[in-house]
mmCIF file of C-alpha atoms in Angstrom:
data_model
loop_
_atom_site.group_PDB
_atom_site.id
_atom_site.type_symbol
_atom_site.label_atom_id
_atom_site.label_comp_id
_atom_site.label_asym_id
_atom_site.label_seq_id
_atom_site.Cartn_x
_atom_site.Cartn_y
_atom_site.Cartn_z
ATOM 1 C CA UNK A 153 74.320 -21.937 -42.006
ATOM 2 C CA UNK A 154 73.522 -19.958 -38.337
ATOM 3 C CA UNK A 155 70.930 -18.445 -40.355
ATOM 4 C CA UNK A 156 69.333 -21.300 -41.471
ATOM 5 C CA UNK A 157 69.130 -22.803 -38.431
ATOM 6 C CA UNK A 158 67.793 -19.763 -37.015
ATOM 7 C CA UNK A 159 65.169 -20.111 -39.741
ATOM 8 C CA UNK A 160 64.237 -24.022 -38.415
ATOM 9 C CA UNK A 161 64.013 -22.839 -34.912
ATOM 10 C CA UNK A 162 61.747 -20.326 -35.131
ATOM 11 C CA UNK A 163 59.389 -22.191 -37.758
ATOM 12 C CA UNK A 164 59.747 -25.104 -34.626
ATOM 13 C CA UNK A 165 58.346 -22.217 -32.320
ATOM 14 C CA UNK A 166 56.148 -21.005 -34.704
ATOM 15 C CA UNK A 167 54.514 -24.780 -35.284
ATOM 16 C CA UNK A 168 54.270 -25.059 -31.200
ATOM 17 C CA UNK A 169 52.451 -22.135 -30.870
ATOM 18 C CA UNK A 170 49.879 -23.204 -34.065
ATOM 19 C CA UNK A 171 49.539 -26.190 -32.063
ATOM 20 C CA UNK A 172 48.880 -24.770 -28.610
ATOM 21 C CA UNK A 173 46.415 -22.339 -30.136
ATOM 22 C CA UNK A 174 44.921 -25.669 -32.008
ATOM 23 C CA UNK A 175 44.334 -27.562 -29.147
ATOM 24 C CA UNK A 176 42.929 -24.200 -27.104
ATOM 25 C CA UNK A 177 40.130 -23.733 -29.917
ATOM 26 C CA UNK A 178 39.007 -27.304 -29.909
ATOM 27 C CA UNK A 179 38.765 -27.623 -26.080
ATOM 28 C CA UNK A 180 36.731 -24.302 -26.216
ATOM 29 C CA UNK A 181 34.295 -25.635 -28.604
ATOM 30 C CA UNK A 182 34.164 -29.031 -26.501
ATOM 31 C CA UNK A 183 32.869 -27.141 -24.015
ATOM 32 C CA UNK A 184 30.979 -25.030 -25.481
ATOM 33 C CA UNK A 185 29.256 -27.642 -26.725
ATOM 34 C CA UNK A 186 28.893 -29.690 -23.765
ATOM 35 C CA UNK A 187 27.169 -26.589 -22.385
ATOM 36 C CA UNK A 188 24.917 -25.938 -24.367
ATOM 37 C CA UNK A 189 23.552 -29.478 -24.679
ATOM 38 C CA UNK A 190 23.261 -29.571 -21.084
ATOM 39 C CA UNK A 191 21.128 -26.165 -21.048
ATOM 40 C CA UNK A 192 18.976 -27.967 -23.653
ATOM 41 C CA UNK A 193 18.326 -30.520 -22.066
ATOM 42 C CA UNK A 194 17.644 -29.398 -18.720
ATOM 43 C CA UNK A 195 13.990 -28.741 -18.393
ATOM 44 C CA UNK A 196 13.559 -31.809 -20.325
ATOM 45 C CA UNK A 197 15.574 -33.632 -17.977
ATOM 46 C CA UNK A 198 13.289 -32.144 -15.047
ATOM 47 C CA UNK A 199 9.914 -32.485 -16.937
ATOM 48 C CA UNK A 200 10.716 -35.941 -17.469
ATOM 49 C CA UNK A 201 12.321 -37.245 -14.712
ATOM 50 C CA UNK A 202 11.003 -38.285 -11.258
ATOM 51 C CA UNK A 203 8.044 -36.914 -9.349
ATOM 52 C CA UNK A 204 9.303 -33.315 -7.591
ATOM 53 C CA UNK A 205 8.772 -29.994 -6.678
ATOM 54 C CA UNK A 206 9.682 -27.040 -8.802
ATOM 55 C CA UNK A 207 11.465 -23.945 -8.133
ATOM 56 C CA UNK A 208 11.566 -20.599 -9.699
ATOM 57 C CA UNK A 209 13.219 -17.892 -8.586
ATOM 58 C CA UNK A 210 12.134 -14.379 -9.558
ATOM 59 C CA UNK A 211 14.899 -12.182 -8.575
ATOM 60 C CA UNK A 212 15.728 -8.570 -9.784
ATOM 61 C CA UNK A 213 13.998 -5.699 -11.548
ATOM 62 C CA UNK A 214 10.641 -7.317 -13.195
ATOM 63 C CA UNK A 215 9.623 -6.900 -16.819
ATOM 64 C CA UNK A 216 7.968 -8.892 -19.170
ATOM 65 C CA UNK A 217 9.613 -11.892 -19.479
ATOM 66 C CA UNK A 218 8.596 -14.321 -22.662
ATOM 67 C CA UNK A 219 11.365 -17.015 -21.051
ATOM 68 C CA UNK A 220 9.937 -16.722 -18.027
ATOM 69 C CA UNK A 221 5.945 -16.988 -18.797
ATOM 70 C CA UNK A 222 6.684 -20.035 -21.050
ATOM 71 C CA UNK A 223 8.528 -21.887 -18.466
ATOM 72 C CA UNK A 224 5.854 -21.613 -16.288
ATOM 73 C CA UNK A 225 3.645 -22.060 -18.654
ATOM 74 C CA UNK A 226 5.538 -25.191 -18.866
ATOM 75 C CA UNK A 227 5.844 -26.694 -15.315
ATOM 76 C CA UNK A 228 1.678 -26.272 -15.533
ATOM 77 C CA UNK A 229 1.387 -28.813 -18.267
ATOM 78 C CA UNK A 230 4.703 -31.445 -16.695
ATOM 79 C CA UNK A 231 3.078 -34.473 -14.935
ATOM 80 C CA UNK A 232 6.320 -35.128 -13.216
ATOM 81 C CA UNK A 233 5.607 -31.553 -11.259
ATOM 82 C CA UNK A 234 3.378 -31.981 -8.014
ATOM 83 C CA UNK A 235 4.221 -28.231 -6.470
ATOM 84 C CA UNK A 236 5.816 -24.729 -7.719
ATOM 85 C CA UNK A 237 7.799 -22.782 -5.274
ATOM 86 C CA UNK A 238 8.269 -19.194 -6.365
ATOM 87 C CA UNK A 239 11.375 -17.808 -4.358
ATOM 88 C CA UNK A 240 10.881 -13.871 -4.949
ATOM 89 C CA UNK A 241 13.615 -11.634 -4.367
ATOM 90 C CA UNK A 242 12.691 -8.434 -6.101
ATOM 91 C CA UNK A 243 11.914 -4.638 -5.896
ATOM 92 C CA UNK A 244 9.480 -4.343 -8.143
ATOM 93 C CA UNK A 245 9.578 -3.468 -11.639
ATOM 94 C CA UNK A 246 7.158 -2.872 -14.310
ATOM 95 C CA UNK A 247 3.773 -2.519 -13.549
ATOM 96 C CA UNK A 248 3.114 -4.583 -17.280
ATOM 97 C CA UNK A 249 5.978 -7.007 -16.131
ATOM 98 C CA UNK A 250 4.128 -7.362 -12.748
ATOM 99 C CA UNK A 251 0.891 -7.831 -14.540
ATOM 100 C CA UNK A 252 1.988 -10.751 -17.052
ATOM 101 C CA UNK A 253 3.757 -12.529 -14.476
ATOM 102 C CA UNK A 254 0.864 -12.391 -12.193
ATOM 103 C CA UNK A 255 -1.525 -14.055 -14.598
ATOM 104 C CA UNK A 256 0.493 -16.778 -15.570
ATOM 105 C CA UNK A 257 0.887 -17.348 -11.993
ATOM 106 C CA UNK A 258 -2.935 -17.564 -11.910
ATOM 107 C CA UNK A 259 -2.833 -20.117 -14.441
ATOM 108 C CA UNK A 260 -0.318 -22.775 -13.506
ATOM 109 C CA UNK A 261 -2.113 -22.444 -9.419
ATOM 110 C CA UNK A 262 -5.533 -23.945 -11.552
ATOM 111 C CA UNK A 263 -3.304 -26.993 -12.151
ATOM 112 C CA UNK A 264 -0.973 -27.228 -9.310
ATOM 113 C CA UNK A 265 -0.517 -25.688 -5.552
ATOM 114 C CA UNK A 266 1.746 -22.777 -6.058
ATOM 115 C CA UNK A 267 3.634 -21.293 -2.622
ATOM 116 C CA UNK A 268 5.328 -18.007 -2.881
ATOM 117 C CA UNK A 269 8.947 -17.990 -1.065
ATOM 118 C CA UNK A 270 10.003 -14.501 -0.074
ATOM 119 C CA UNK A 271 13.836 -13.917 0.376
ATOM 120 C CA UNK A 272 15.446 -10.212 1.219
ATOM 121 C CA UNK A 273 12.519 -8.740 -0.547
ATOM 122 C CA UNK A 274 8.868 -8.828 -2.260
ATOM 123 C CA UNK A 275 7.586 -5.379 -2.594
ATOM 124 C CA UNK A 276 5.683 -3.393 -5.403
ATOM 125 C CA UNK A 277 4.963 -5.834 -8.036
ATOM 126 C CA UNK A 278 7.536 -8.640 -6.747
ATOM 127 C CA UNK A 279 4.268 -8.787 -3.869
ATOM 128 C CA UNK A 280 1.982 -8.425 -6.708
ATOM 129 C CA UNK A 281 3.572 -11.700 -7.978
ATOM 130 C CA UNK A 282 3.488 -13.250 -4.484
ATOM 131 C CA UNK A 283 -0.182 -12.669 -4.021
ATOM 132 C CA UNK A 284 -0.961 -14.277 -6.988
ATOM 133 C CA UNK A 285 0.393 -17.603 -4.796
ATOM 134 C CA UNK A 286 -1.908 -19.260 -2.913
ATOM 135 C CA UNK A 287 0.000 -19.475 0.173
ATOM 136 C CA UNK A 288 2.867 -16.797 0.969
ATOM 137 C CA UNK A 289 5.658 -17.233 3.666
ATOM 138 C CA UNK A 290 8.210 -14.772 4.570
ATOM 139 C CA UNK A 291 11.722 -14.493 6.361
ATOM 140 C CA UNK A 292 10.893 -12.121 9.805
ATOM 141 C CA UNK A 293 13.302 -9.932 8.536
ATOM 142 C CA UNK A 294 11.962 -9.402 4.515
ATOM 143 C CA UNK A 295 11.186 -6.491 3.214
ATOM 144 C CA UNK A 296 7.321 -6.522 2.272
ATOM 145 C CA UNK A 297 4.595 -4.536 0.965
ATOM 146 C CA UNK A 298 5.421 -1.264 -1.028
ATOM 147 C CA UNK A 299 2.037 -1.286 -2.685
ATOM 148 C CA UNK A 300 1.648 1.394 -4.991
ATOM 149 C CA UNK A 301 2.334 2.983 -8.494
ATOM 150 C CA UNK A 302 4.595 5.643 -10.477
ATOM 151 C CA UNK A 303 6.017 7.220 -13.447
ATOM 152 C CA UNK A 304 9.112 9.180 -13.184
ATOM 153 C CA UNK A 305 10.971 11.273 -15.696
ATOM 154 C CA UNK A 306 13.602 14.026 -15.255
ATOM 155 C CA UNK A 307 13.577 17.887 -15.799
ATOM 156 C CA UNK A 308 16.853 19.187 -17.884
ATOM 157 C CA UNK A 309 15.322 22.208 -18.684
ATOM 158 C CA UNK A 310 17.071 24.348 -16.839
ATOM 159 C CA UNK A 311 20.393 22.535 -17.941
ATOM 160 C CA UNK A 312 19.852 22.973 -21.570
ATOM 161 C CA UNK A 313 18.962 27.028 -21.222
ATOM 162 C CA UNK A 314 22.888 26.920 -19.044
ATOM 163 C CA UNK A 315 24.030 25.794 -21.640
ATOM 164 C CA UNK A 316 22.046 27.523 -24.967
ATOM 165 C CA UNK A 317 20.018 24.420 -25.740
ATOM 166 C CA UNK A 318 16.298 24.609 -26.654
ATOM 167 C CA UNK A 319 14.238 21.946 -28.405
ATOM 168 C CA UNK A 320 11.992 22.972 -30.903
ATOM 169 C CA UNK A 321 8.972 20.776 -31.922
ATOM 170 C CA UNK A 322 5.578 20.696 -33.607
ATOM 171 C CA UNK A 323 2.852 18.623 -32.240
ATOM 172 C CA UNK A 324 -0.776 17.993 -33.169
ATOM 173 C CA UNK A 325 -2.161 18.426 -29.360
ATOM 174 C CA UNK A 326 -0.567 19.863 -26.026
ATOM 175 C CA UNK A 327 -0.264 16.433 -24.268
ATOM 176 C CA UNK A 328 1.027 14.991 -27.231
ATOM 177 C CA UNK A 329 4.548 13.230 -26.094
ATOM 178 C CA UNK A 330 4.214 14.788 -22.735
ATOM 179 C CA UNK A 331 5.714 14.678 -20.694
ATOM 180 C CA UNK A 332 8.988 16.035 -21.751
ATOM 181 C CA UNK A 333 12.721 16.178 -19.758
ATOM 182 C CA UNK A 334 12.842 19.128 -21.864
ATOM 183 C CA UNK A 335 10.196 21.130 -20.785
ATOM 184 C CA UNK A 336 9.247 22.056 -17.268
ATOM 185 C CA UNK A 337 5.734 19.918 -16.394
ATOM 186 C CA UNK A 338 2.963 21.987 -16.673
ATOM 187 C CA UNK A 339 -0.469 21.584 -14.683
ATOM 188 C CA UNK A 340 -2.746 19.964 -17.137
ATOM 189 C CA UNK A 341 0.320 17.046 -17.553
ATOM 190 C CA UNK A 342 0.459 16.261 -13.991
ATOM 191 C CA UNK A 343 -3.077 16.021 -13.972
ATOM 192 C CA UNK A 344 -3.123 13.243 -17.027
ATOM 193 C CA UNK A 345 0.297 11.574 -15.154
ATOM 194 C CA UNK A 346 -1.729 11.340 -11.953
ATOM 195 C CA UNK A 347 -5.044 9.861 -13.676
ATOM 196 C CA UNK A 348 -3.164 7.750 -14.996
ATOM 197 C CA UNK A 349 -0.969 6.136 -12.006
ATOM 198 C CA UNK A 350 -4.508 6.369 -9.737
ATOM 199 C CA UNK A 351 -5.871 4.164 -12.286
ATOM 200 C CA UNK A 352 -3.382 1.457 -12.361
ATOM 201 C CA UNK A 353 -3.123 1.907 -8.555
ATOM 202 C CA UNK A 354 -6.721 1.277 -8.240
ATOM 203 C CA UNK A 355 -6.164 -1.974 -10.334
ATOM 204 C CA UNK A 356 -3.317 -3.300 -8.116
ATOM 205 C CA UNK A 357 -5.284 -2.599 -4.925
ATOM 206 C CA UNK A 358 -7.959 -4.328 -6.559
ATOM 207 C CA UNK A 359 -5.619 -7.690 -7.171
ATOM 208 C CA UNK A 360 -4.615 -7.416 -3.669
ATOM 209 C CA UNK A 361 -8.222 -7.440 -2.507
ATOM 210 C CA UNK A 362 -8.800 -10.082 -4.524
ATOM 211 C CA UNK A 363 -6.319 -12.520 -3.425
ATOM 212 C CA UNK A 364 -5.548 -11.714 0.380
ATOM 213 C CA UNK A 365 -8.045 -12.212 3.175
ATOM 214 C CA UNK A 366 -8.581 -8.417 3.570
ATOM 215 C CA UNK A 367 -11.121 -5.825 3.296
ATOM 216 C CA UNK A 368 -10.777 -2.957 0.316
ATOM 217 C CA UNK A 369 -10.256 -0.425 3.431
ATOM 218 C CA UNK A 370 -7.819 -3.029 4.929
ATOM 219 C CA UNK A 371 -6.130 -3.047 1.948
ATOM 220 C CA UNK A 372 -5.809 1.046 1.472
ATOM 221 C CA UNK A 373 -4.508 0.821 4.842
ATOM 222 C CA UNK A 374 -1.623 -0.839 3.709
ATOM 223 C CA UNK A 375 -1.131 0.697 0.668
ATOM 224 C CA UNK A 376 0.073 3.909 1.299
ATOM 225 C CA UNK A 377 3.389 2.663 -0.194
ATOM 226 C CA UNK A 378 4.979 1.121 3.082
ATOM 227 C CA UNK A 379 7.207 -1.349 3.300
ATOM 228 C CA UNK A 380 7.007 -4.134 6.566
ATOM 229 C CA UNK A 381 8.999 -6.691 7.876
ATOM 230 C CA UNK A 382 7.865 -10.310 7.698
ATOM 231 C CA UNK A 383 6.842 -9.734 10.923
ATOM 232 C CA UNK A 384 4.634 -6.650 10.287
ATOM 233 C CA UNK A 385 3.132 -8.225 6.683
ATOM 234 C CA UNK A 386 2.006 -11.207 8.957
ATOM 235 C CA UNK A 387 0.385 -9.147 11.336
ATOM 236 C CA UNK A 388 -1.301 -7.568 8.467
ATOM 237 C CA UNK A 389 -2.228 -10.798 6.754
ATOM 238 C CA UNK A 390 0.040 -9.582 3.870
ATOM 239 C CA UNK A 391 1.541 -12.834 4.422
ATOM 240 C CA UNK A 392 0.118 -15.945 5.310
ATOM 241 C CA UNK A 393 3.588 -17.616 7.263
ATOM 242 C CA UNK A 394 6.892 -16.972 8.876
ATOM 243 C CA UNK A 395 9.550 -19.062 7.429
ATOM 244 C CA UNK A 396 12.015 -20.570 4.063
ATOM 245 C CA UNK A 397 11.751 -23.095 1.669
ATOM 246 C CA UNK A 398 10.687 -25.758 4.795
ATOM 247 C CA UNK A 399 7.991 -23.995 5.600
ATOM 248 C CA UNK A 400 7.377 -23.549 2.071
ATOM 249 C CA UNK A 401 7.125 -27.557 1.169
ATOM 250 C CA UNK A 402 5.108 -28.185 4.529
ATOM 251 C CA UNK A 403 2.732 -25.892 3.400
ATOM 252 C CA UNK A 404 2.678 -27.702 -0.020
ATOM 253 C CA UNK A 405 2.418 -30.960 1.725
ATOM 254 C CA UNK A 406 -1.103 -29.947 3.933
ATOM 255 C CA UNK A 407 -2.182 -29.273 -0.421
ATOM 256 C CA UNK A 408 -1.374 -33.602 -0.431
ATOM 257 C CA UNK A 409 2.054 -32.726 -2.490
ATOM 258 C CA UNK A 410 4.662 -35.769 -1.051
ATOM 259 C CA UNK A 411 6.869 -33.449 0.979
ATOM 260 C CA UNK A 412 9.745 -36.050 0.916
ATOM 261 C CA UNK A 413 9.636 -35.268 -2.810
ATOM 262 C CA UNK A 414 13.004 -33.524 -4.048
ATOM 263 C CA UNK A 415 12.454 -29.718 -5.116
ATOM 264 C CA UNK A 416 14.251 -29.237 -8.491
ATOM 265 C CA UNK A 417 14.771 -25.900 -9.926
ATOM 266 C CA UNK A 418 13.543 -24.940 -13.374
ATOM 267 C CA UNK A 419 16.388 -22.618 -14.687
ATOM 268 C CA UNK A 420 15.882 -20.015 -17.333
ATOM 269 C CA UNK A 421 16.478 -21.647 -20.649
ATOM 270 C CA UNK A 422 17.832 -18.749 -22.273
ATOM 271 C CA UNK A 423 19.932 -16.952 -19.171
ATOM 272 C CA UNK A 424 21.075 -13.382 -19.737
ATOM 273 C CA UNK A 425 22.608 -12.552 -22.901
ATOM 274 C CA UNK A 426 25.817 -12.895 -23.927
ATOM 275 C CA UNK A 427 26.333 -9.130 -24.669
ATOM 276 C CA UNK A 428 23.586 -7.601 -21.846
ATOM 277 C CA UNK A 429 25.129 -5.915 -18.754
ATOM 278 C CA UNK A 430 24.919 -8.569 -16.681
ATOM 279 C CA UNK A 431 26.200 -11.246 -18.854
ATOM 280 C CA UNK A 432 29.246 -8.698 -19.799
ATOM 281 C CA UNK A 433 29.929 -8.308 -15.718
ATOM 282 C CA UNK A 434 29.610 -11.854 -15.100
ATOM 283 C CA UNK A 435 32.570 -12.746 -17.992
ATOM 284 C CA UNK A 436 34.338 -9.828 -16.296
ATOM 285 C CA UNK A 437 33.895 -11.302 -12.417
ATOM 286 C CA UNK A 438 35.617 -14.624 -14.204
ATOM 287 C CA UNK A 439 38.005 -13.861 -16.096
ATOM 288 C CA UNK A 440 39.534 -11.719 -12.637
ATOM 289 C CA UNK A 441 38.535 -14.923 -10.758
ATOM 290 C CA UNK A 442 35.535 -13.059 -9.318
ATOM 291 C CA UNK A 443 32.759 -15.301 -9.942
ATOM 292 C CA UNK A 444 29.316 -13.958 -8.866
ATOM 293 C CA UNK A 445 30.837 -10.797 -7.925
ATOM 294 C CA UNK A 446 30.455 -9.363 -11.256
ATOM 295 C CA UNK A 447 26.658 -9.915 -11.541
ATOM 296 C CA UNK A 448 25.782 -8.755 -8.031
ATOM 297 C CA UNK A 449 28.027 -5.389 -8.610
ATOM 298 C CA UNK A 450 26.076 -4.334 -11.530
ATOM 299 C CA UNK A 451 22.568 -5.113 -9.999
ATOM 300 C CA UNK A 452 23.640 -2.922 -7.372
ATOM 301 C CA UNK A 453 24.421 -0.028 -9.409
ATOM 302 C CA UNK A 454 21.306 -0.304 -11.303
ATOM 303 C CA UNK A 455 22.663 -2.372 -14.861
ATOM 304 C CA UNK A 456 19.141 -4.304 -14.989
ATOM 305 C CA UNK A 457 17.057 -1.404 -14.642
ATOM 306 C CA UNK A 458 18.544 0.838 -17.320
ATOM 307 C CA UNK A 459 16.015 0.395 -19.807
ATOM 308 C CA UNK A 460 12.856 0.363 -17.705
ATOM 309 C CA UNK A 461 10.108 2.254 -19.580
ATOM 310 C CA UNK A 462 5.866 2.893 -18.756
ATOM 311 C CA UNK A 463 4.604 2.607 -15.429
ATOM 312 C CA UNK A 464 6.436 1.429 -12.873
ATOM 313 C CA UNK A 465 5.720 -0.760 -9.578
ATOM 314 C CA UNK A 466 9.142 -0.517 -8.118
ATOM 315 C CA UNK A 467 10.711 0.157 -4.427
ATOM 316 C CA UNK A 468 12.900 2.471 -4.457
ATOM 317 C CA UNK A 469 14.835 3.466 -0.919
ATOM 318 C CA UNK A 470 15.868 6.397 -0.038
ATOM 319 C CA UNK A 471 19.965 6.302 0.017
ATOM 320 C CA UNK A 472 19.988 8.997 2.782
ATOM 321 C CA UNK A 473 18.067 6.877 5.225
ATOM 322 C CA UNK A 474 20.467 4.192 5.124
ATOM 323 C CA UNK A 475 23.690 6.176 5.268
ATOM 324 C CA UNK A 476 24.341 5.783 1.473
#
């Protein structure tokens, strides 16, 4: 008989347990669902609502971003839109990146007054992106400017002869696949490598030329690769104003926008994936009760830049001159 009702008890505990976990699994898919009919439907909510000002923020390493060109892309054709802000906090990124986000940039300013917001930092192409704006304002302490190109790659030459490695390879020309982390760079490499960056470089000066109120020798002057404070870029008509997101919507309101008019911002649709390194710190960050830590951790050691590949616009400070 104790056995038996040892038997009833622990089919009791058992059935508790089925019925906690139960319970668990629907909420989680309440939720889930909930959330992801609320990302639906949020640019339609904001394309269809009230008259207002959009917001995008472009923050981070820059590629080419498909979410991002069709949601501006977007905003362009959305009646209910009367002014884009584009709050830029970025180092740069990939000169192709740089280049797509510029044009669309281009595009939606033919249909609306477009204001570039600089935060911490606009430099390589993140400025290429604001200068595509028709009207840029800075903090007097953001980091501006860093005009220029590269291409990096490493050496581990040396490494693999340390340790009795050599890669053996058959290729129809010399500069085919070159260059190569497993060869030391010869002469005639550099010499492509360096054609190559001048070229693009001459095409970003060119943009800059184009869209700021400077000379093409005003515009060398500047890019030499240096950064500036707000301060500095205003001096050097890099930028056209000294201020936030105020200064941003006054600006928009001497273009006739309403600046009583509420500014709304357009969210990705899409977000990070669920399994890319910033989604996967993010979950982490959570589930220890860190929220937002976890993202801003592995932007700082470099988790959204991992993949970069081709030419690159990008600032990229030297740790020894800020004690890291």
């Amino acid at each position: 008989m104790a056995d038996r009702a040892d038997d009833i008890i622990d089919r009791r505990r058992l059935r508790r347990k089925l019925t906690f976990w139960r319970a668990a699994a629907l909420v989680i898919v309440v939720l889930a669902v909930a959330a992801l009919s609320s990302w639906a439907m949020r640019d339609r909510l904001a394309s269809t609502g009230g008259n207002h000002i959009a917001k995008v923020k472009i923050e981070g390493t820059i590629v080419e971003d498909e979410e991002l060109l069709k949601r501006l892309e977007r905003i362009a054709k959305a009646d209910s839109v009367k002014g884009v802000i584009l709050s830029i906090d970025s180092p740069g990124g990939t000169t192709v990146g740089g280049e797509a986000i510029y044009e669309a940039v281009r595009k939606l300013a033919e249909q609306k007054p477009v204001v570039a917001q600089v935060g911490t930092l606009a430099a390589s192409a993140g400025y290429m992106i604001a200068s595509a704006t028709d009207h840029i304002v800075a903090r007097q302490s953001s980091i501006v400017g860093s005009i220029g190109v590269l291409v990096q790659f490493p050496d581990v030459s040396e490494l693999m002869a340390k340790i009795g490695v050599k890669l053996e390879g058959v290729k129809s020309s010399p500069l085919k696949a070159e260059p190569s982390p497993f060869t030391p760079t010869t002469d005639e490499e550099r010499a492509m490598l360096r054609a190559l960056v001048m070229d693009s470089y001459d095409w970003f000066v060119g943009l800059v030329e184009e869209r700021r109120p400077l000379s093409r020798a005003e515009v060398l002057a500047v890019a030499d690769g240096s950064i500036f404070t707000g301060r500095q870029a205003l001096e050097r008509k890099l930028v056209d104003g000294l201020g936030g997101e105020e200064q941003a919507v006054e600006w928009l309101a001497s273009k006739g926008v309403d600046g009583e008019l509420s500014v709304i911002e357009w969210k990705s649709s899409e977000s990070d994936s669920f399994f890319s390194p910033l989604a996967l710190a993010q979950a982490a960050g959570t589930l220890l009760g860190l929220e937002g830590l976890g993202p801003d951790v592995a932007r700082k050691i470099g988790a959204d830049r991992l993949f970069l590949d081709g030419l690159l616009s990008l600032w990229q400070p030297d740790r020894d001159a800020f004690g890291g």
